[in-house]
Every structure is written in structure tokens, then in C-alpha cells.
JSON list of C-alpha atoms in Angstrom, two decimals:
[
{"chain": "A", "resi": 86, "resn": "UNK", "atom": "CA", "xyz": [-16.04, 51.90, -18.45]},
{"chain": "A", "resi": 87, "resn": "UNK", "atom": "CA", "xyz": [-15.52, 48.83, -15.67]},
{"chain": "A", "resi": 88, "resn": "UNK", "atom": "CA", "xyz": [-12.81, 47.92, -15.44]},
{"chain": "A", "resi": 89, "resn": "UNK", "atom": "CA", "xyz": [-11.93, 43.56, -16.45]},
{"chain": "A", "resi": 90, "resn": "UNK", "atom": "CA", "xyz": [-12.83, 41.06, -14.54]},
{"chain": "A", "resi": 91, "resn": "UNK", "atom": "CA", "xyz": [-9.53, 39.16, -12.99]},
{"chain": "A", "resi": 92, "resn": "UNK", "atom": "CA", "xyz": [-9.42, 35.47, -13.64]},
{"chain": "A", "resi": 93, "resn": "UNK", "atom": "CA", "xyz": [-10.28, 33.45, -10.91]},
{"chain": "A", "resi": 94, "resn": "UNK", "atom": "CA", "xyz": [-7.37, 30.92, -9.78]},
{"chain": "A", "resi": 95, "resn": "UNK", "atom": "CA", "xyz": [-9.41, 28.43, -9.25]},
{"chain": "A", "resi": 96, "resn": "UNK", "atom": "CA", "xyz": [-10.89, 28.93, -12.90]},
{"chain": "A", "resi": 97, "resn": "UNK", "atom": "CA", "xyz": [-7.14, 28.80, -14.24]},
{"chain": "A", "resi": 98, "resn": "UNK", "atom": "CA", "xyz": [-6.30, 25.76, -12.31]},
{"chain": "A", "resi": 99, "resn": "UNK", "atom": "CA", "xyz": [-9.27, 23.87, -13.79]},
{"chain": "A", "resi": 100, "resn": "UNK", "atom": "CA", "xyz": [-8.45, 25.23, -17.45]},
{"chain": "A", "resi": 101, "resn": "UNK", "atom": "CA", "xyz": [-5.17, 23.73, -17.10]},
{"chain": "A", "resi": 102, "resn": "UNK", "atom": "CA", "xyz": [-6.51, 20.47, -15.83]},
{"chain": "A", "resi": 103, "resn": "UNK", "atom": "CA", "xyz": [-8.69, 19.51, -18.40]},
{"chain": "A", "resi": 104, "resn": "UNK", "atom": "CA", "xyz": [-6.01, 21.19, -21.11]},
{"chain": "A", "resi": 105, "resn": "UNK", "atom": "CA", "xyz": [-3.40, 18.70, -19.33]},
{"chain": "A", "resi": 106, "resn": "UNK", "atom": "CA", "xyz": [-5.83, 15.83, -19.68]},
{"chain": "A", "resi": 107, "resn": "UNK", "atom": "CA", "xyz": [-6.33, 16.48, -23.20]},
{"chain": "A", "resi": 108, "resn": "UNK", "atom": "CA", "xyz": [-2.19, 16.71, -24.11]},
{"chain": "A", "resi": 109, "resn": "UNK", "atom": "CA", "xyz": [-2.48, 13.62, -22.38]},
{"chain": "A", "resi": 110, "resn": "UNK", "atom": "CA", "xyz": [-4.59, 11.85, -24.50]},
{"chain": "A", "resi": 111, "resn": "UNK", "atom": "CA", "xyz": [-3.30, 12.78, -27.76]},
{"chain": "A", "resi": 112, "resn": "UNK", "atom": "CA", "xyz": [0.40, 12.20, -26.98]},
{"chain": "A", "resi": 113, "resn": "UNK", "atom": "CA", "xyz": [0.25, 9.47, -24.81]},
{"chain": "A", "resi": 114, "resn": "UNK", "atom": "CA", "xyz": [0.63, 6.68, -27.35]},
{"chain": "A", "resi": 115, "resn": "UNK", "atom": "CA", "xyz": [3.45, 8.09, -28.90]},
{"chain": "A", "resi": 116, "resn": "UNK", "atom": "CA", "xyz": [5.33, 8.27, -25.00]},
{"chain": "A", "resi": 117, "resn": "UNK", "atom": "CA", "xyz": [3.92, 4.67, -24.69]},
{"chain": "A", "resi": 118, "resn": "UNK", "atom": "CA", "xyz": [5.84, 3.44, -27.49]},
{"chain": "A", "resi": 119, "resn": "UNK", "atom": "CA", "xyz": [8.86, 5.63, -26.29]},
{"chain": "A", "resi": 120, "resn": "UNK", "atom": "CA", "xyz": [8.72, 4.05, -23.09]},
{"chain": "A", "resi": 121, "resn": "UNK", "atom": "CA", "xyz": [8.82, 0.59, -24.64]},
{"chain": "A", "resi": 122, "resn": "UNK", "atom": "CA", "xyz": [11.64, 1.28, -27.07]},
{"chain": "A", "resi": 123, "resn": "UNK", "atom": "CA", "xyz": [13.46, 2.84, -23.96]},
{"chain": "A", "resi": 124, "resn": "UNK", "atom": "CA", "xyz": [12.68, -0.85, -22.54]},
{"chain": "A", "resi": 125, "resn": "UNK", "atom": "CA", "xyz": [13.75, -3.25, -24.69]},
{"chain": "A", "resi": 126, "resn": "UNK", "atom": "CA", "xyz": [17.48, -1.56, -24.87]},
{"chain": "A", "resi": 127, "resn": "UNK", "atom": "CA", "xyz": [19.59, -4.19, -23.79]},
{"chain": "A", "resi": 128, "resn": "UNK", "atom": "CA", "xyz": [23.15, -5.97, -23.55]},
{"chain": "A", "resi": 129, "resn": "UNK", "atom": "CA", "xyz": [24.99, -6.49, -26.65]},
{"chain": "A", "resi": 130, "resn": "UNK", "atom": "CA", "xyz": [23.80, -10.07, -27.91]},
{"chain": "A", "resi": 131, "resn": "UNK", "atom": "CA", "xyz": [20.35, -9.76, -26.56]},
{"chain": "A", "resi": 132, "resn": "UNK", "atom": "CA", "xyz": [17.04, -9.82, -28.31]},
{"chain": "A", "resi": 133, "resn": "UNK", "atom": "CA", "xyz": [16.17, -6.69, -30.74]},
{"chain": "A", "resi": 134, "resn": "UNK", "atom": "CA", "xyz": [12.91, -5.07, -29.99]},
{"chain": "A", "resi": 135, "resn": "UNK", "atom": "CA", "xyz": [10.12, -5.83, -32.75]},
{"chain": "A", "resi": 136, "resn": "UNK", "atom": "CA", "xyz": [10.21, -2.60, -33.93]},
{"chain": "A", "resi": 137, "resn": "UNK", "atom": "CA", "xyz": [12.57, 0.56, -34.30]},
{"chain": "A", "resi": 138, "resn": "UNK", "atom": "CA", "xyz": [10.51, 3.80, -34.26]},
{"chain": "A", "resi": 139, "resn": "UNK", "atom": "CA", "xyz": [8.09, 5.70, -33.75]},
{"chain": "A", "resi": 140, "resn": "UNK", "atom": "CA", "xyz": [5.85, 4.72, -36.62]},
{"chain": "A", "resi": 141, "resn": "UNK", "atom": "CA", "xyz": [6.32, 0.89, -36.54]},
{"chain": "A", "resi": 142, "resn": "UNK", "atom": "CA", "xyz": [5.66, 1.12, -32.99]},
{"chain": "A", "resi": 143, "resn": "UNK", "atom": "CA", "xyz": [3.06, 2.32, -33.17]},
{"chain": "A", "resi": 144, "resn": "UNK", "atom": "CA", "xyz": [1.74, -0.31, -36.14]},
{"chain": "A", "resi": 145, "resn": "UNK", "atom": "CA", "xyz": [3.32, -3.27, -34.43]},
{"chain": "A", "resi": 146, "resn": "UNK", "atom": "CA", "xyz": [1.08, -2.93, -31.62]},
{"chain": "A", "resi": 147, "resn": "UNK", "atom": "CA", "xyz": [-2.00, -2.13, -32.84]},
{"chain": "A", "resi": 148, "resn": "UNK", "atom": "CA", "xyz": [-1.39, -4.83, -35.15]},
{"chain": "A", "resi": 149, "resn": "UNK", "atom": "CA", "xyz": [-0.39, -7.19, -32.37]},
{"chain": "A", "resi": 150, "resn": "UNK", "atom": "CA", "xyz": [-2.45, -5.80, -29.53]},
{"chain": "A", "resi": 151, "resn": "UNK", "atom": "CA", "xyz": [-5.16, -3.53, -30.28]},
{"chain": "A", "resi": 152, "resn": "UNK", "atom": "CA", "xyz": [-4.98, 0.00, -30.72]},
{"chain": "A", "resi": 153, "resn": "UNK", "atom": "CA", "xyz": [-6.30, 0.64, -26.99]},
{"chain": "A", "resi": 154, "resn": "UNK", "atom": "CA", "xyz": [-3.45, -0.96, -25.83]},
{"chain": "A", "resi": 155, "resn": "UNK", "atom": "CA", "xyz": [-1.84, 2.28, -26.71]},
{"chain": "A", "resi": 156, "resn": "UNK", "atom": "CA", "xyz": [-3.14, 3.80, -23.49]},
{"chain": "A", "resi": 157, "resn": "UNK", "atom": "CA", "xyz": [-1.92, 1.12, -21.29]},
{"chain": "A", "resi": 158, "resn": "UNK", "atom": "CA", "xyz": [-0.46, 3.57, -18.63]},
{"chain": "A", "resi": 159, "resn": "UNK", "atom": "CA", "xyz": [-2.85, 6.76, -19.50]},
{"chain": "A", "resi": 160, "resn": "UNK", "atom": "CA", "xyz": [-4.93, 6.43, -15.84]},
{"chain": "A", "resi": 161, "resn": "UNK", "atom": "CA", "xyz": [-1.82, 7.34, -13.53]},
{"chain": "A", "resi": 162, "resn": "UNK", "atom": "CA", "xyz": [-0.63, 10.62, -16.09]},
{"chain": "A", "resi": 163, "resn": "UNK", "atom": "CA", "xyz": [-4.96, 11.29, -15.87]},
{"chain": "A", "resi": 164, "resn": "UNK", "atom": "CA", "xyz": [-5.00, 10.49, -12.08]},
{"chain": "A", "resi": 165, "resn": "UNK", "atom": "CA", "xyz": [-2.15, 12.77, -11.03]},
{"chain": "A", "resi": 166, "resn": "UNK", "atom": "CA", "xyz": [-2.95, 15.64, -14.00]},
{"chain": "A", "resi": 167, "resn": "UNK", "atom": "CA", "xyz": [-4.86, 17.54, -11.21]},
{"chain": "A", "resi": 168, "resn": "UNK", "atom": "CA", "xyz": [-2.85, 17.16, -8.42]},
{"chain": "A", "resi": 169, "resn": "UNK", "atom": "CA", "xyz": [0.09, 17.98, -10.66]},
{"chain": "A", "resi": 170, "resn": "UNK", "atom": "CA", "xyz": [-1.28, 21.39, -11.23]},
{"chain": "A", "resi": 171, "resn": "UNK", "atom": "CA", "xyz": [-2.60, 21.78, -8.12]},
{"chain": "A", "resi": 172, "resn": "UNK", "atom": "CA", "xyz": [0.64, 21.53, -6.35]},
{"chain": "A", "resi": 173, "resn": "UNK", "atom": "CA", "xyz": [2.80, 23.73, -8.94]},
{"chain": "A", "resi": 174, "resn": "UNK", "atom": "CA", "xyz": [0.20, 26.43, -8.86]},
{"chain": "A", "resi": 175, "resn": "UNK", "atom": "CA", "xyz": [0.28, 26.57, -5.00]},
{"chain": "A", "resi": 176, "resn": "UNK", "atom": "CA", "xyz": [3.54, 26.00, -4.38]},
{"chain": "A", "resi": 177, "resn": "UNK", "atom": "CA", "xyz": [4.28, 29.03, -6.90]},
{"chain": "A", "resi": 178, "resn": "UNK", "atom": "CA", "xyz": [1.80, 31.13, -4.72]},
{"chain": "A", "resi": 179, "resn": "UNK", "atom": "CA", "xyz": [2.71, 30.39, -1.16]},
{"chain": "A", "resi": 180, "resn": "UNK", "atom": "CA", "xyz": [6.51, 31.20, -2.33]},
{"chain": "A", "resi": 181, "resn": "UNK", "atom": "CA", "xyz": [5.63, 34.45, -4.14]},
{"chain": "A", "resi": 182, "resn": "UNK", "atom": "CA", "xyz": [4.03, 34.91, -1.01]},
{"chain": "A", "resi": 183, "resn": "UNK", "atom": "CA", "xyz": [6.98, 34.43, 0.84]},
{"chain": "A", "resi": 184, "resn": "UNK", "atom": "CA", "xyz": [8.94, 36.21, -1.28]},
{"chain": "A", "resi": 185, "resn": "UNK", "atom": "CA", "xyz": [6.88, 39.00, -1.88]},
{"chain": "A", "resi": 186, "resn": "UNK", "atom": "CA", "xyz": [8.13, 42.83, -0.22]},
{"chain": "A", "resi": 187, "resn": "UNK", "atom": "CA", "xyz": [6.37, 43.19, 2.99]},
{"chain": "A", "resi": 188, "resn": "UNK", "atom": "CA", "xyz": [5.88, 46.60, 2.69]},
{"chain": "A", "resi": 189, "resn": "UNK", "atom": "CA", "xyz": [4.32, 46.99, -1.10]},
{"chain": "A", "resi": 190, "resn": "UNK", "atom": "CA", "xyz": [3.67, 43.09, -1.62]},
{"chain": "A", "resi": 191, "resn": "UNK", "atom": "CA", "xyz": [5.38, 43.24, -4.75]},
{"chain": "A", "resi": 192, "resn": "UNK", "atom": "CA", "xyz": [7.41, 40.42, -5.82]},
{"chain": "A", "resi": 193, "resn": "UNK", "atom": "CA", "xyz": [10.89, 41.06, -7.95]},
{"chain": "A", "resi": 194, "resn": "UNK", "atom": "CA", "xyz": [11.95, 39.15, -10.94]},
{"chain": "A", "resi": 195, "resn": "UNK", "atom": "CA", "xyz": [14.89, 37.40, -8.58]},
{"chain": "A", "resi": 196, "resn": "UNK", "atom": "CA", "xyz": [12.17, 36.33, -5.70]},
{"chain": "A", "resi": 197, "resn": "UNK", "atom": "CA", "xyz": [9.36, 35.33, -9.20]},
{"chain": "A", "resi": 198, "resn": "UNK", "atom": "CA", "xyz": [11.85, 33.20, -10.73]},
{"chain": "A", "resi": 199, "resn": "UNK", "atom": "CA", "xyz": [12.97, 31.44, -7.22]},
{"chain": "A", "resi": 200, "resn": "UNK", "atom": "CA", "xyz": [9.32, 31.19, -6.58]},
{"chain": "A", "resi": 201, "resn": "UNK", "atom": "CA", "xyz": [8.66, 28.87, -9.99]},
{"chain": "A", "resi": 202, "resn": "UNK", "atom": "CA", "xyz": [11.75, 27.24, -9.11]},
{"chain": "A", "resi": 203, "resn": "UNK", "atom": "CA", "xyz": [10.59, 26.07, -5.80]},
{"chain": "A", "resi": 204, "resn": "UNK", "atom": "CA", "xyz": [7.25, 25.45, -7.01]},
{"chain": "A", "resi": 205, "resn": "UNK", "atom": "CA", "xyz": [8.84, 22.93, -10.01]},
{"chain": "A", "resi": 206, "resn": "UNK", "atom": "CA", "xyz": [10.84, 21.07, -7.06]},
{"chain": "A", "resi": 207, "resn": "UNK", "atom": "CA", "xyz": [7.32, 20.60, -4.72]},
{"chain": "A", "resi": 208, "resn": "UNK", "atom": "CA", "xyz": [5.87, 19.78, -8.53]},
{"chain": "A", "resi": 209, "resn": "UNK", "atom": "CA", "xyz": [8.37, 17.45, -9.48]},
{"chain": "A", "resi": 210, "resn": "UNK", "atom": "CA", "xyz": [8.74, 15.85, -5.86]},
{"chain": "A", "resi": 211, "resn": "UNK", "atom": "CA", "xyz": [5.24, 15.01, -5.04]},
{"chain": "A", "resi": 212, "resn": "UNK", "atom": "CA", "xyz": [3.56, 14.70, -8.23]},
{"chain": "A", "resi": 213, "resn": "UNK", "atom": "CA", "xyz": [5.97, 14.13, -11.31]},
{"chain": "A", "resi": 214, "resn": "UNK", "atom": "CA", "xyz": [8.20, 11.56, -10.09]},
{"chain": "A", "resi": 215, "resn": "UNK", "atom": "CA", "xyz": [5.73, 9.03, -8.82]},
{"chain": "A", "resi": 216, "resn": "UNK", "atom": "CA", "xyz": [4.04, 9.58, -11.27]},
{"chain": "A", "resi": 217, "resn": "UNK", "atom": "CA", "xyz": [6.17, 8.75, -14.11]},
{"chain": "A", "resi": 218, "resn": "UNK", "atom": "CA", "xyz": [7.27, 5.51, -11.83]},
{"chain": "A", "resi": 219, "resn": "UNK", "atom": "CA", "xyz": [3.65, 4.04, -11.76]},
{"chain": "A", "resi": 220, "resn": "UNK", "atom": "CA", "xyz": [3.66, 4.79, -15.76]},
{"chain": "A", "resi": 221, "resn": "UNK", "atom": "CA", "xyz": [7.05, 3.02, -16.60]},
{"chain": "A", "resi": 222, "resn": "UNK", "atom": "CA", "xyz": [5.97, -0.15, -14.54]},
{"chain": "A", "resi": 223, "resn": "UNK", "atom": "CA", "xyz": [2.40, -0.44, -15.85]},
{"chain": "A", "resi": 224, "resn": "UNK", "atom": "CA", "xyz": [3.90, -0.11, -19.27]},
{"chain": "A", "resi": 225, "resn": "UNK", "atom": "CA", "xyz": [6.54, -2.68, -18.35]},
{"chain": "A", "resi": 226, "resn": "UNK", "atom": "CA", "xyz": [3.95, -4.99, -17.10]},
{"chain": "A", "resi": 227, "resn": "UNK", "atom": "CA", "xyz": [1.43, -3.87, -19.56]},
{"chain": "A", "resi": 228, "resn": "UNK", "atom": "CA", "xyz": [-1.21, -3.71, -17.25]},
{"chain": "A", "resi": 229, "resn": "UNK", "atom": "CA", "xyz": [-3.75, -0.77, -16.82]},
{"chain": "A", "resi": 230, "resn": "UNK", "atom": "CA", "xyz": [-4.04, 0.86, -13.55]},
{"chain": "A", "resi": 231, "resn": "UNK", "atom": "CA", "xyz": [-7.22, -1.37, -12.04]},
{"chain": "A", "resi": 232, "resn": "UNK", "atom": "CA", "xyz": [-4.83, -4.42, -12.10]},
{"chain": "A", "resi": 233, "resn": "UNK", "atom": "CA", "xyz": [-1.37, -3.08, -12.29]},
{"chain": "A", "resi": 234, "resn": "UNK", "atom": "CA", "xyz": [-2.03, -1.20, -8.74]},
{"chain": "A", "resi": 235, "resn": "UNK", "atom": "CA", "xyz": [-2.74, -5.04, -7.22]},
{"chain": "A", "resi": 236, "resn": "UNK", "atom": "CA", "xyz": [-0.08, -6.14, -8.83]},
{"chain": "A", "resi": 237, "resn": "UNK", "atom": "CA", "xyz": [2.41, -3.60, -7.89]},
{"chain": "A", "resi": 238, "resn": "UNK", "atom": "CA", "xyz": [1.65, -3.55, -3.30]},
{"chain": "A", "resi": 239, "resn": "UNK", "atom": "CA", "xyz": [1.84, -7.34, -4.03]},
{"chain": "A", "resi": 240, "resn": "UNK", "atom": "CA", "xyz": [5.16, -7.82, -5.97]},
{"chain": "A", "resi": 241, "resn": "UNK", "atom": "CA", "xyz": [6.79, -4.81, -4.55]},
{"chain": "A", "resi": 242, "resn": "UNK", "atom": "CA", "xyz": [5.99, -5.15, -1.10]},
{"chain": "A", "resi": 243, "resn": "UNK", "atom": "CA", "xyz": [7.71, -8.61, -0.68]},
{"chain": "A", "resi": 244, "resn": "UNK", "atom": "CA", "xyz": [10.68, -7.43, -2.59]},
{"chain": "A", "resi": 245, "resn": "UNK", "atom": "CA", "xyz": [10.98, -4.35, -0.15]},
{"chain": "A", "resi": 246, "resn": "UNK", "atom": "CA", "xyz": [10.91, -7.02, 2.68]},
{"chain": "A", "resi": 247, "resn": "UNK", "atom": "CA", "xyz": [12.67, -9.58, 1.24]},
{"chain": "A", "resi": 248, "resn": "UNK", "atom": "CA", "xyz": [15.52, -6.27, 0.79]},
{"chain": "A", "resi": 249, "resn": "UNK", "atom": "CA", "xyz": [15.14, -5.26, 4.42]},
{"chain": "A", "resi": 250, "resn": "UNK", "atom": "CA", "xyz": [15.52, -8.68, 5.57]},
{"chain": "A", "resi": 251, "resn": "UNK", "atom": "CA", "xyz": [18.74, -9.09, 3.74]},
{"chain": "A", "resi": 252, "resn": "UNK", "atom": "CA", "xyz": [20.33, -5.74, 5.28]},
{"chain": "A", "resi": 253, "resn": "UNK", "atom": "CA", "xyz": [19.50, -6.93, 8.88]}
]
């Protein structure tokens, strides 16, 4: 009898991709409305948000705005899905590489774990937190990624010079 076929990384990578992207889509309205309520917490006195939950969140603005405003915000979570894997599933190889016993290429349990640990920083540095950033201020804007890009290098780079120009 053959022996099994090993799974292909590259096979893996793409099944998570497209697994990612479909999370995605069915649980990004309720983080949308999560991210507004997270939003509209302000100073004692100011105005309440229009709704407190989940549920009439999610009614007020379909009701108000159209139920594909819900995905306002989707296309950067999409757009950074692959390299998202990408980066935690190489990272994690090139530090179990690393890691791994240069005589048998084995890798221990201590030198596995450091090697996910490493690979959720690289994740979490170069994919996770800009992407989240791009999310909360297209939600905050709620714009969609075609015109909240624009909007953002406009508005962002004059306050980054207007802050530079105030340190000098």
C-alpha cells in the first residue's frame, strides 16, 4: 500500500485563505456594529448612540442605511486575509527552521511554541494591526475602501505635517 500523499503548503495556505474570507463575510456585520458601538462611547453628558446591541444594531442600520452598509469596512479584512496568512504561515516556518536541531532537523515543543510565537508577532506586526486601523477609520468615516483610501493619504497626510511642523 502507498503510502499518503503530504499536503502541499501552498494548498493549505490557499484553504485557509478562502476559509478566512468566508469567516469574514459572515461575521463581519456583527464586528461592524461592534466597532460602531465601541465608537459612539463617550463623555458623561454626551449623545447616546441610536442603538444598544447587537440586534438593534444591526436593525437600526439596515433600517437607516441599507443592509450593504453592513460591510462598510469588509475590503481591507478581504484585502489583507491573504497576506495575513501568508506571513503567519512563513514566519512559523522560517523560525521552526531556525529552531529546528541541526543534526536530526527536529524541532522540540519549547523551539514549536517560540516558533508560533514569533510567527503571531511578524502576523500581528505587518498584517493585523494595519489592518484593523484601515477598518476602524473606514467604519468611522463610513466609507468603503475605493473612497475611504483617498480620503485617508488626503486627511492624514496634512495632519502628519501639520504635527511635524508643530514639533520643529
Amino acid at each position: 500500500m502507498a503510502a499518503p500523499k503530504k499536503k502541499t503548503t501552498s494548498i493549505s495556505l490557499a484553504a485557509g485563505c478562502v476559509a478566512g474570507a468566508v469567516e469574514c463575510c459572515c461575521t463581519w456585520p456583527m464586528e461592524y456594529i461592534k466597532t460602531q458601538l465601541q465608537s459612539f462611547r463617550t463623555v458623561k453628558g454626551g449623545p447616546a448612540p441610536p442603538f444598544t446591541g447587537i440586534g438593534s444594531g444591526l436593525a437600526y442600520t439596515v433600517r437607516t442605511t441599507g443592509a450593504l452598509s453592513l460591510y462598510n469596512g469588509l475590503a481591507p479584512v478581504l484585502a489583507f486575509s491573504a497576506p495575513k496568512a501568508g506571513v503567519r504561515f512563513g514566519a512559523n516556518t522560517h523560525f521552526r527552521n531556525a529552531l529546528a536541531d541541526p543534526d536530526t532537523g527536529k524541532v522540540s515543543m519549547g523551539a514549536s511554541f517560540l516558533a508560533g510565537l514569533g510567527a503571531g508577532v511578524c502576523e500581528a506586526t505587518l498584517a493585523v494591526t494595519p489592518q484593523e486601523t484601515l477598518k476602524t477609520k473606514l467604519i468611522n468615516l463610513n466609507m468603503g475602501l475605493a473612497d475611504g483610501v483617498p480620503h485617508l493619504l488626503r486627511t492624514e497626510a496634512r495632519g502628519s505635517t501639520r504635527a511635524g511642523s508643530r514639533r520643529a
